[in-house]
Coordinates of C-alpha atoms (C1' of nucleotides) in Angstrom, one line a residue:
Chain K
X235 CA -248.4 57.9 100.5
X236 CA -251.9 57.4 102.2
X237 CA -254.1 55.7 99.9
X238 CA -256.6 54.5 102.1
X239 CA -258.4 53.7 98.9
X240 CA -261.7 55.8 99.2
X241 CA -262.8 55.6 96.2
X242 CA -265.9 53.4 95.8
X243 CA -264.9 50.0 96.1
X244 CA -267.1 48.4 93.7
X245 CA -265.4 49.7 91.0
X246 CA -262.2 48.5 92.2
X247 CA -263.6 45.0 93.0
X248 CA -265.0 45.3 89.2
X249 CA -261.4 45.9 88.0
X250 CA -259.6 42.9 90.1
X251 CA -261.9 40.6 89.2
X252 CA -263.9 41.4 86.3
X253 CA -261.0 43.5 84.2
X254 CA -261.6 47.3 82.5
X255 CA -265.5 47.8 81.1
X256 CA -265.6 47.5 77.6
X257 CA -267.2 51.1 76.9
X258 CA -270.6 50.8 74.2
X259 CA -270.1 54.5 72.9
X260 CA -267.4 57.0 72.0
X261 CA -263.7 56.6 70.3
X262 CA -261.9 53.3 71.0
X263 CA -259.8 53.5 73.8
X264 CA -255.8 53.9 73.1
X265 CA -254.4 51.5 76.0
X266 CA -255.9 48.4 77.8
X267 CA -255.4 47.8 81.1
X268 CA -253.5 44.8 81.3
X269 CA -250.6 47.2 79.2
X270 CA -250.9 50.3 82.0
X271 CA -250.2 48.1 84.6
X272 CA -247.3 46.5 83.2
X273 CA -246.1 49.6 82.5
X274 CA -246.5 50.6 86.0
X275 CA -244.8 47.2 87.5
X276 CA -242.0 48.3 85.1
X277 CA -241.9 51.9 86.1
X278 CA -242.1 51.0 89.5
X279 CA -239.3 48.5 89.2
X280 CA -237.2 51.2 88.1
X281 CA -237.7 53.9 90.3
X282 CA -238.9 52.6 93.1
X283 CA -242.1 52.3 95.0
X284 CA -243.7 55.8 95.5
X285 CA -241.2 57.3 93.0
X286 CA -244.0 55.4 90.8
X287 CA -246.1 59.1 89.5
X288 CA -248.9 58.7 87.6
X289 CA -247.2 61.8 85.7
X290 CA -244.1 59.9 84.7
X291 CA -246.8 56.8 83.9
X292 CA -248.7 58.8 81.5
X293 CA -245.4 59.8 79.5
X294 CA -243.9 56.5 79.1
X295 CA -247.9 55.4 77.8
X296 CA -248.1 58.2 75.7
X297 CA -250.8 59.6 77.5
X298 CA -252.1 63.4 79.5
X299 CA -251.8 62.7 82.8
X300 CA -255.0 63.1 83.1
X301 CA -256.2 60.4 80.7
X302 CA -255.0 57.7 83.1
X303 CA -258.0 58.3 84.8
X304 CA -260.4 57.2 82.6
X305 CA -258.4 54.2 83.2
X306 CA -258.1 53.7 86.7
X307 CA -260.0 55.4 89.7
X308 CA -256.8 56.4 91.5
X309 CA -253.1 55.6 92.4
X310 CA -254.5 53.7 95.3
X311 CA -256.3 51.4 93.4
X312 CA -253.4 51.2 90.3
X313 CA -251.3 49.2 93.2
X314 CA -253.8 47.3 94.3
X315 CA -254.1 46.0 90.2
X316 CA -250.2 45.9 90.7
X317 CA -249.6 43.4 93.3
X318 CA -252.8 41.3 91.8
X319 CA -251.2 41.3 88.6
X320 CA -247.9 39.7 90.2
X321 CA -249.5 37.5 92.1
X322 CA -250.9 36.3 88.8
X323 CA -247.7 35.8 87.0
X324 CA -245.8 33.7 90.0
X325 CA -246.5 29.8 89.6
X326 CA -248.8 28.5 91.9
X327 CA -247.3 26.1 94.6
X328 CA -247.6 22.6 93.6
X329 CA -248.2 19.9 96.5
X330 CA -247.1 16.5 94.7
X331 CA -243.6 17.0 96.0
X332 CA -245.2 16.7 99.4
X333 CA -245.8 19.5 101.8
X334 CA -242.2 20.8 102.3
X335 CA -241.2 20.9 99.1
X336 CA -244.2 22.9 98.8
X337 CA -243.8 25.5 101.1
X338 CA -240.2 25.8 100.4
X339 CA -241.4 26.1 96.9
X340 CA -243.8 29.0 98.2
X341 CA -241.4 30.8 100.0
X342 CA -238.8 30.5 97.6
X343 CA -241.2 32.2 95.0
X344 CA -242.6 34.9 97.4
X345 CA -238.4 35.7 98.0
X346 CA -238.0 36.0 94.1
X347 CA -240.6 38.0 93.4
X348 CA -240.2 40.4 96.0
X349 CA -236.3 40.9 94.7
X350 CA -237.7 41.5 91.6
X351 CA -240.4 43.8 92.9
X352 CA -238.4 45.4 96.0
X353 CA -241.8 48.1 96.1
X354 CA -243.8 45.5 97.2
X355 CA -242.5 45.3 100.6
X356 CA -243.6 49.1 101.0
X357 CA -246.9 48.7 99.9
X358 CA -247.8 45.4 100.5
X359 CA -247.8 46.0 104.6
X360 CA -251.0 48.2 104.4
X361 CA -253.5 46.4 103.9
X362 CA -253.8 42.6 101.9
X363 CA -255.7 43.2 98.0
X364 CA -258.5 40.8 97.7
X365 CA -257.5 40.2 94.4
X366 CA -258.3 36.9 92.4
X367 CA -254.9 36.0 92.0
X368 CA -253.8 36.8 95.8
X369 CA -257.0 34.7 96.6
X370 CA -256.0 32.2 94.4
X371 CA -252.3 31.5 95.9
X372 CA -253.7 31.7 99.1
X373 CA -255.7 28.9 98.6
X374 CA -253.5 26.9 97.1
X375 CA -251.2 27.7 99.8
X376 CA -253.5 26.3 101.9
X377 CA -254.0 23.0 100.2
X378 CA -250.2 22.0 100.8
X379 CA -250.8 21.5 104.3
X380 CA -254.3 19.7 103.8
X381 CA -254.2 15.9 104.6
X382 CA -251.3 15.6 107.0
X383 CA -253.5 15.3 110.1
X384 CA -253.2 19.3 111.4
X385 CA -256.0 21.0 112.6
X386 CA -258.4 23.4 110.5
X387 CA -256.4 26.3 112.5
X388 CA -253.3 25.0 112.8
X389 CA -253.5 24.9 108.8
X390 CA -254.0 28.3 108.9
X391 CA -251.3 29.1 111.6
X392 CA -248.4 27.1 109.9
X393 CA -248.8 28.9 106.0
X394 CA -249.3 32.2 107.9
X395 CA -246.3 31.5 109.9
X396 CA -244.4 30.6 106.7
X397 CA -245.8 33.4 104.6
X398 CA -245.1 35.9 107.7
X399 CA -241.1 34.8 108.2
X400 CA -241.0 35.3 104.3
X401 CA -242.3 38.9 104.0
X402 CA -240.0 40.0 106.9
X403 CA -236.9 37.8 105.9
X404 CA -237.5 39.4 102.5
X405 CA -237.1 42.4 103.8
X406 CA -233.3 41.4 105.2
X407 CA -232.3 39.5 101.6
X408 CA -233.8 42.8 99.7
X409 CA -232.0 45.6 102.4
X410 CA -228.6 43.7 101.8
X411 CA -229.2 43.5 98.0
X412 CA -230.0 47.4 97.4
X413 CA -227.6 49.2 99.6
X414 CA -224.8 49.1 97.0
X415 CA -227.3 49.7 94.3
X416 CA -228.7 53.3 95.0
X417 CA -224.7 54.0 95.5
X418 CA -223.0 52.4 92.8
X419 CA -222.7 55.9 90.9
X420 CA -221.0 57.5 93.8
X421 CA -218.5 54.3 94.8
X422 CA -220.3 53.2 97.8
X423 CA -221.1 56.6 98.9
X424 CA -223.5 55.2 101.8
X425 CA -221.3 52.6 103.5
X426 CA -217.9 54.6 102.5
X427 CA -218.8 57.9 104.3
X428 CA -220.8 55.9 107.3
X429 CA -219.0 52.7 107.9
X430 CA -215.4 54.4 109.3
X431 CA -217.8 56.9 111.4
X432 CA -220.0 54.0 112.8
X433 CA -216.9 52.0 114.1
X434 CA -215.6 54.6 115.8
X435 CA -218.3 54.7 117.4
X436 CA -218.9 51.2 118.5
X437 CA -215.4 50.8 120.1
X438 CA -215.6 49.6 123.4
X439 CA -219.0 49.6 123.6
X440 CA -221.1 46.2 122.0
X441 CA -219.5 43.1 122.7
X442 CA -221.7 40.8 121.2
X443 CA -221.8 42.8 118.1
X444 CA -217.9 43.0 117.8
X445 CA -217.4 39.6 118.8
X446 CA -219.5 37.9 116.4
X447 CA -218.4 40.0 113.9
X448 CA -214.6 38.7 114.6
X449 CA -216.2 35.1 114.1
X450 CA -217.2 36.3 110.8
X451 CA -221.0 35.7 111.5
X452 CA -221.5 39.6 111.0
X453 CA -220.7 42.8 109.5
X454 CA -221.5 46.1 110.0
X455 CA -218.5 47.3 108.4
X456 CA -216.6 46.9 105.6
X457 CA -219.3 45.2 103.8
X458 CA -218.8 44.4 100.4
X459 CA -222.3 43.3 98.0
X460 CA -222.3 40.3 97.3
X461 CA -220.4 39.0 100.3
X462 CA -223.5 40.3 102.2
X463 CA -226.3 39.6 99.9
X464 CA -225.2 35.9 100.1
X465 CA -225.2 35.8 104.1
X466 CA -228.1 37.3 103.6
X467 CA -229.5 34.0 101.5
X468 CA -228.4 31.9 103.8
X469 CA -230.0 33.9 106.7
X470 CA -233.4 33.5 104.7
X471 CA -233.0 30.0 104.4
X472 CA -232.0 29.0 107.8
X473 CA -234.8 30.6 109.3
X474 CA -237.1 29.4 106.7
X475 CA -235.8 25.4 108.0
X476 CA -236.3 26.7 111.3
X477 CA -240.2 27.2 110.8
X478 CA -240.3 23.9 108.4
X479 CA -238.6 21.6 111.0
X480 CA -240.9 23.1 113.4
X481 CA -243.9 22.4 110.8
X482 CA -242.7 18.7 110.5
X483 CA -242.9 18.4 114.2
X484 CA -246.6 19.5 114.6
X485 CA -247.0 17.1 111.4
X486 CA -245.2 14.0 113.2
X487 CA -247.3 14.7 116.5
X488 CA -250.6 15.0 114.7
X489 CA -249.8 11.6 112.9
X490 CA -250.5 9.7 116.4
Chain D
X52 CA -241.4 58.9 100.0
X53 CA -237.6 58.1 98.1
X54 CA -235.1 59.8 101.1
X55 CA -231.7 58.0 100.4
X56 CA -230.7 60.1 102.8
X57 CA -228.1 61.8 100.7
X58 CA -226.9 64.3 102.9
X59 CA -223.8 64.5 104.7
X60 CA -223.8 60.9 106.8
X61 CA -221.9 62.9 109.2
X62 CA -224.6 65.2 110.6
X63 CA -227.2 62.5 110.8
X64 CA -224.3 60.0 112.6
X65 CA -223.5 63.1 115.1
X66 CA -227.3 63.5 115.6
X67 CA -228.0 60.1 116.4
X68 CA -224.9 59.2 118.6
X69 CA -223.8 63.0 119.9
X70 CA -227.2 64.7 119.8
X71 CA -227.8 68.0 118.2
X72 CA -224.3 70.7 118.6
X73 CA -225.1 73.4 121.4
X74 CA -225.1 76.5 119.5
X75 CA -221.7 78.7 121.2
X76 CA -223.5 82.2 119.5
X77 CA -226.8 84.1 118.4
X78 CA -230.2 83.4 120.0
X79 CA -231.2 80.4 122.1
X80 CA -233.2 77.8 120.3
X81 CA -236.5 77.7 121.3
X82 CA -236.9 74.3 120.7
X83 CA -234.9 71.1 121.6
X84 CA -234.3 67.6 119.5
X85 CA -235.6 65.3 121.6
X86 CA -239.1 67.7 122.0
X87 CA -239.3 67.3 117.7
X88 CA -238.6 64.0 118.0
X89 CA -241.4 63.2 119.7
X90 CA -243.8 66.0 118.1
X91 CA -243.0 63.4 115.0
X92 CA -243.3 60.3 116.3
X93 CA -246.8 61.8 117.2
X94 CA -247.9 63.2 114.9
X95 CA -246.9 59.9 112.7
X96 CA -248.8 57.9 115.1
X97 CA -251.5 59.8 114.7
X98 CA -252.1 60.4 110.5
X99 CA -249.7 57.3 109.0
X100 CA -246.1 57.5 107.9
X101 CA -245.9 59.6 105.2
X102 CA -248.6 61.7 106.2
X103 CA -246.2 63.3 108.1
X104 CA -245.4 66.4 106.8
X105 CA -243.0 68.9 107.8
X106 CA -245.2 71.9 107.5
X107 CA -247.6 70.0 109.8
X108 CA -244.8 69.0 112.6
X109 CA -243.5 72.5 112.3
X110 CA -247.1 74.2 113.5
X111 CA -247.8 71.6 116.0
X112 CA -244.5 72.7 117.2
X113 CA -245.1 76.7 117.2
X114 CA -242.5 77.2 114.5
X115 CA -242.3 78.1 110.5
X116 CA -241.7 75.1 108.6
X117 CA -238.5 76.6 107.0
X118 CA -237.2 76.5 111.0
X119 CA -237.0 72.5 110.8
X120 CA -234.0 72.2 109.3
X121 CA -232.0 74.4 111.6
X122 CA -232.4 71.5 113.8
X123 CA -232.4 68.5 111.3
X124 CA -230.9 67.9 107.6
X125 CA -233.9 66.6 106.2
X126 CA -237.0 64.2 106.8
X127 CA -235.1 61.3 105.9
X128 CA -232.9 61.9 108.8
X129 CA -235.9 62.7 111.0
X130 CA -237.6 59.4 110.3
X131 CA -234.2 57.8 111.2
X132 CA -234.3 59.7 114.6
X133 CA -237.5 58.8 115.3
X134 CA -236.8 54.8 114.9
X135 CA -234.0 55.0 116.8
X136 CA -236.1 56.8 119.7
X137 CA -238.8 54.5 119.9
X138 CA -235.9 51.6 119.9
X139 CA -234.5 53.8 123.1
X140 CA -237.9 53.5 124.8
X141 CA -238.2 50.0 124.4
X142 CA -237.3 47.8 127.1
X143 CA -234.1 45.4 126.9
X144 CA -234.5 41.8 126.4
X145 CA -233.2 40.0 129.5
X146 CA -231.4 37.0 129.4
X147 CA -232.1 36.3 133.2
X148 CA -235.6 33.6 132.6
X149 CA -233.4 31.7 130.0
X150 CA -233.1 32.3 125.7
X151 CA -236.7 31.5 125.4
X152 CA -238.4 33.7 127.8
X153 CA -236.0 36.3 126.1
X154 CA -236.6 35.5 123.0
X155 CA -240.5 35.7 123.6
X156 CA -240.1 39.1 124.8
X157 CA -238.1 40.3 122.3
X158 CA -240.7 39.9 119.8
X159 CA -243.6 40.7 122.1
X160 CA -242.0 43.7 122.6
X161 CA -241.5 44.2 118.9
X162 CA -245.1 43.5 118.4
X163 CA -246.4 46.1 121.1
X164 CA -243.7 48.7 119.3
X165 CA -245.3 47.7 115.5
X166 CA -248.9 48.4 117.0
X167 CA -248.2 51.9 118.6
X168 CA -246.3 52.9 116.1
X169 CA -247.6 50.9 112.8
X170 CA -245.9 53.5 110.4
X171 CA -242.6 52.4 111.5
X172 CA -243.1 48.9 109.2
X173 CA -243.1 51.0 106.6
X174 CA -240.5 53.0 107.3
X175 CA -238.3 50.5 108.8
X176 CA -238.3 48.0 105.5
X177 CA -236.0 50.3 103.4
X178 CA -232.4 50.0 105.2
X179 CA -231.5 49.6 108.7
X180 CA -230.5 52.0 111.1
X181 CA -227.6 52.3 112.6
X182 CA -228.2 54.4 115.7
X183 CA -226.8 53.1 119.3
X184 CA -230.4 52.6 120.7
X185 CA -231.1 50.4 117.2
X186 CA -227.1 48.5 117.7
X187 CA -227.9 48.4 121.8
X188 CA -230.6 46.5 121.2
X189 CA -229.3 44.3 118.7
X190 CA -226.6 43.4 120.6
X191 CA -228.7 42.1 123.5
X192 CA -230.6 40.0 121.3
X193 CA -228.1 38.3 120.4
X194 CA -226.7 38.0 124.0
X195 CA -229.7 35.9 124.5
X196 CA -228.7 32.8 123.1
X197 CA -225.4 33.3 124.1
X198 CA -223.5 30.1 126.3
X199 CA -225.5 27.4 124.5
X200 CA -223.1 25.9 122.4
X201 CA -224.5 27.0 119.3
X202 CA -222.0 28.0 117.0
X203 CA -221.9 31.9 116.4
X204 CA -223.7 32.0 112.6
X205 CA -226.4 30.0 114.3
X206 CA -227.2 32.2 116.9
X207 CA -227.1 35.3 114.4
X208 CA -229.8 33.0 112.3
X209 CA -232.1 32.3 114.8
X210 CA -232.3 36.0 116.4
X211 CA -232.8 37.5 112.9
X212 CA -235.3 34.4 112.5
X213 CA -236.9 35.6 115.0
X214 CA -237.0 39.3 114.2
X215 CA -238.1 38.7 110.3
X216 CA -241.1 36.5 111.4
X217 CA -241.7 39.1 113.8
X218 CA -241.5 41.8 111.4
X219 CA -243.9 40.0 108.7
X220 CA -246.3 38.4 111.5
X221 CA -246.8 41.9 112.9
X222 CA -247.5 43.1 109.4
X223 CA -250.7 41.2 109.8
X224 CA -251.8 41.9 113.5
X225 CA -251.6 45.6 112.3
X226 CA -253.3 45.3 110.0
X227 CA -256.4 43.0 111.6
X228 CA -256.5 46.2 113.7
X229 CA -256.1 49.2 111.6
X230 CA -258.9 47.9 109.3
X231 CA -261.8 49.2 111.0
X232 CA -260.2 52.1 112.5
X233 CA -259.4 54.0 109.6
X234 CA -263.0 53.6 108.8
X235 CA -264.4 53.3 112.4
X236 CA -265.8 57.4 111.4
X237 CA -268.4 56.1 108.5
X238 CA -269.3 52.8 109.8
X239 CA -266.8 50.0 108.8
X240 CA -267.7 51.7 105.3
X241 CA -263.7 49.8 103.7
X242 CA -265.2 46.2 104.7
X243 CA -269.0 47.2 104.4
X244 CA -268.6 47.9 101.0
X245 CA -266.3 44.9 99.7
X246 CA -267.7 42.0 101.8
X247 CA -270.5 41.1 99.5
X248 CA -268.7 41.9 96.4
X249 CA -265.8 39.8 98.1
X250 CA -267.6 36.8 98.8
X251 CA -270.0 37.1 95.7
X252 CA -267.1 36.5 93.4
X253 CA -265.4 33.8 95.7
X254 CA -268.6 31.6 95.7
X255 CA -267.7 28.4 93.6
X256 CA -264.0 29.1 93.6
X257 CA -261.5 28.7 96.4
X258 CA -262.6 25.2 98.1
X259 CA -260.0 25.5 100.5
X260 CA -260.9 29.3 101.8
X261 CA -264.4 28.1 101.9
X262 CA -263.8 25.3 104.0
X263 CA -261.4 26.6 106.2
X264 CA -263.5 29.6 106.8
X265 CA -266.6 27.0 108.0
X266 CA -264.1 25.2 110.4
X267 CA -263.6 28.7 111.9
X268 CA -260.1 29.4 111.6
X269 CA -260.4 32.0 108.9
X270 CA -262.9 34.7 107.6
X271 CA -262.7 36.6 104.9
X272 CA -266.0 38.4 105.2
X273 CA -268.0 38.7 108.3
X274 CA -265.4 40.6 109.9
X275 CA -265.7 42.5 113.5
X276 CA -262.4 43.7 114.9
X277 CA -262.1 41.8 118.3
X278 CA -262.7 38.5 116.6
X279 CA -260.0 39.2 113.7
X280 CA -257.5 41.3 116.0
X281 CA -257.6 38.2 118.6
X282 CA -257.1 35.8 115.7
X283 CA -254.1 37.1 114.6
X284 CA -252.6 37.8 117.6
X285 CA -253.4 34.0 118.3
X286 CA -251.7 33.4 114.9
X287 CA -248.8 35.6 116.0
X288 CA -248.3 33.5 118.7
X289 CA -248.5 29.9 117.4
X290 CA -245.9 30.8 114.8
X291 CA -243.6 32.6 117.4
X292 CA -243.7 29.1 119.3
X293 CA -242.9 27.3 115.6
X294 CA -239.5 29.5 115.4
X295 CA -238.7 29.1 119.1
X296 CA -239.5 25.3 119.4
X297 CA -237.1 24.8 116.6
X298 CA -234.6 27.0 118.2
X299 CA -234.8 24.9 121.0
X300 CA -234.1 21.9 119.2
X301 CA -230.9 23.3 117.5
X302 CA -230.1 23.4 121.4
X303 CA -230.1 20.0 122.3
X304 CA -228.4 19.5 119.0
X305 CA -225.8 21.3 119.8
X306 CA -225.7 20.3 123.5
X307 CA -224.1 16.6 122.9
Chain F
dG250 C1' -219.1 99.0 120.3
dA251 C1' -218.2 96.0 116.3
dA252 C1' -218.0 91.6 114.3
dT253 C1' -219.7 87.2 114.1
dA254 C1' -222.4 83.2 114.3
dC255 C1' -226.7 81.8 114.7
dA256 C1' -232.2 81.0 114.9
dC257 C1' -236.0 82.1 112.6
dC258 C1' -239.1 82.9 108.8
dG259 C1' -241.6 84.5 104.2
dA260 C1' -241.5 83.4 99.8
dA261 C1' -240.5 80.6 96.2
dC262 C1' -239.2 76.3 93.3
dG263 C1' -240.2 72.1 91.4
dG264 C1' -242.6 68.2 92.3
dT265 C1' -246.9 65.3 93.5
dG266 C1' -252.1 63.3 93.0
dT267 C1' -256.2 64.6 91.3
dA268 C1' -260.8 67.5 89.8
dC269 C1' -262.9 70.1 86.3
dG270 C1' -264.5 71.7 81.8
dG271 C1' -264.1 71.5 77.2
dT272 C1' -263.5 69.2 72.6
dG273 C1' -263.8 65.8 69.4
dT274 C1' -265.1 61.0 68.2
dT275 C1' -268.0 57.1 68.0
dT276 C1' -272.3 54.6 68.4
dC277 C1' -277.1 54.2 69.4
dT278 C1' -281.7 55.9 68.7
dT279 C1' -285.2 57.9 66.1
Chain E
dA116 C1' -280.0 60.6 57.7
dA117 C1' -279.7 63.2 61.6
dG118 C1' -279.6 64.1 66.2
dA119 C1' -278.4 62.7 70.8
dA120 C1' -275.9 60.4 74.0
dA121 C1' -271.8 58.4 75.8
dC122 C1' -267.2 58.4 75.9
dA123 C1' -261.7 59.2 75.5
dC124 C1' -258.7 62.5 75.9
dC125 C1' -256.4 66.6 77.5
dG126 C1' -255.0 71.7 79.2
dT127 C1' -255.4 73.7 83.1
dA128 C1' -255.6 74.4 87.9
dC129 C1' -255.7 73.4 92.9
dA130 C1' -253.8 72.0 97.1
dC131 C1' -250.2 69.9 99.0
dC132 C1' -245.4 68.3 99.6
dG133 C1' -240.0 68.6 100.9
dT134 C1' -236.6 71.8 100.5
dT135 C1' -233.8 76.2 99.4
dC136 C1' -232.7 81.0 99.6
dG137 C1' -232.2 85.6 101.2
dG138 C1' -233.2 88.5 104.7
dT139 C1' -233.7 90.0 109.6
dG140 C1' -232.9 90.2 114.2
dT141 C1' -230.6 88.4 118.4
dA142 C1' -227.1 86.8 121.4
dT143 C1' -222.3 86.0 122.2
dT144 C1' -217.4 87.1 121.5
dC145 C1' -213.5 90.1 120.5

DNA sequence: GAATACACCGAACGGTGTACGGTGTTTCTT
DNA sequence: AAGAAACACCGTACACCGTTCGGTGTATTC
């Protein structure tokens, strides 16, 4: 799954920001672009991230396999239009609830979409798509923190900060929310078959672990979904006060 | 890249806590875990995460590909191996300079680990594992902020608070540093090429970019790798000290 | 010495992303 | 009106992937 994206970049630029070419000559095309992507998010969605194959893509379009590249330079470049394409469709954060709300607001959209998108996390970490809509959230992301006194770079430091804690967080809320999904067929296959040969293991040894799961702060075992997936929501949030309080801090201390 | 890991959770539990069974009959092995292990991690380090292929491990190594699997189930398990390896090789937090000196080392270490080994936050987002290097260090996280009076969900929120913004923050330092070295051979060719196109399309829009990036604290073209790698690991930073400055101020909270 | 358990490997299966050459359709040019 | 050009589409093929299978030879055990 390298896709270092070789393929000329101009083209790719063209497609982000300018959409398909409309072609002067030859038959009509069949499919738009704005319709293979979507089929792709949903495809993706379903199957997961590089389970996504342009083969599979051409059936469920109706297409050759071969056809999607008159389309599209590559698979590379299909997720780049991907993760553009969601950026697109998630509201923008909105600052007239002051800059908290805002960046709660952010964060709480960033968390949504990537549990609706779980493929995102795997594809997102190579490399950021300058895409109009990525560029466009940024911004506005941007703007939240813009009159509260902060530095130029501080700006920058606190939404990255935010933005940062979110992708990894994300990663936590999304972990806890698909184990019991890729084994609900087999009745919890993963956990059931590792969970009684992970204790075993971990008698004796790990203190901290044992004890904090005894408080009922933790679980490695017997983990049921959506007891986990809602620690796991909580965990998300407290971290993400964590970095706001911190935020409102630098704010206060600016504000002298 | 889709490896649920679907083979018996035994063997890969005996493999990561037991090491590989010592064969009673027929020929030595001519190779040992711990050598492929490393062969892996190497060759991952060296050409990306899924660029690892077994037929290419298996003739660094001097054997057939087919050979791989006497010693392992399956890549899946591999990979697992591998992250609990490099967790193995990582230094322990200490608790002896206090929770924030630990703290700050746990996620520098983190850090260094993302950057020699950047295919491991791509691997790594997808489920957890549970190997006793993995659990070892996990535990002594969360001995850090032991004996401060925060109660025990706390201090499982603000380690994992400070492992997800470590996680996404060192999503970015990666990849301020990868960017020119996957095209270092043809002459910063990736940002070459979409620089003008990039900033051609953002003239007029993005007020807040623009600005921002003539106050210095961002760029979007105009890239060379020392100034954007030193940025972000000055970004890193600042928003490691927004998590840990709020930690501490859950502290004193608790401390009355 | 025979039986057994094992490491190793060549070949093959089903999958992937993508390049190429050909065919038929549409539009522009003359 | 007729030819040329540009284009969408696709069958096929290539190189690669992870993994399985059957066979072969070796070391230990009975």
């Amino acid at each position: 799954m390298e896709y270092p994206g070789r393929g000329d970049a101009a083209r790719t630029m063209a497609l982000l920001w300018d959409g398909a070419p409309v072609p002067r000559r030859g038959p009509r095309q069949r499919l738009d672009l704005a319709r293979i992507i979507d089929a792709a998010i949903a495809e993706a969605d379903r199957s997961g991230p590089a389970a996504l194959s342009m083969r599979a893509l051409a059936q469920a379009l109706g297409i050759g396999p071969a056809s999607l590249y008159t389309y599209v330079p590559g698979k590379a470049e299909l997720l780049e239009l991907m993760v553009d394409r969601i950026a697109g469709a998630q509201p923008l954060p909105a600052a007239d609830a002051g800059w908290r709300a805002g960046l709660h607001g952010l964060a709480a959209s960033d968390l949504a979409t990537f549990r609706a998108h779980p493929w995102l996390l795997q594809v997102a970490t190579s490399r950021t798509v300058f895409g109009p809509n990525v560029l466009t959230r940024h911004d506005a992301a941007l703007a939240l923190l813009d009159g509260y006194g902060l530095a130029a770079i501080d700006v920058v430091g606190c939404v990255t900060a935010v933005e940062s804690y979110t992708r990894g967080a994300a990663s936590a809320v999304v972990e806890a929310e698909q184990a019991p999904v890729l084994t609900e067929s087999s009745d919890d296959e993963w956990w059931a078959q590792r969970a009684p040969l992970l204790s075993e293991r971990m008698a004796g040894r790990f203190p901290r672990l044992t004890a904090l799961e005894q408080a009922g702060a933790f679980a490695v075992s017997d983990l049921t979904l959506p007891y986990t997936l809602q620690r796991a929501l909580d965990r998300f949030a407290f971290g993400l006060d964590l970095v706001l309080d911190s935020i409102g801090a630098r704010i206060a201390a600016a504000r002298d």
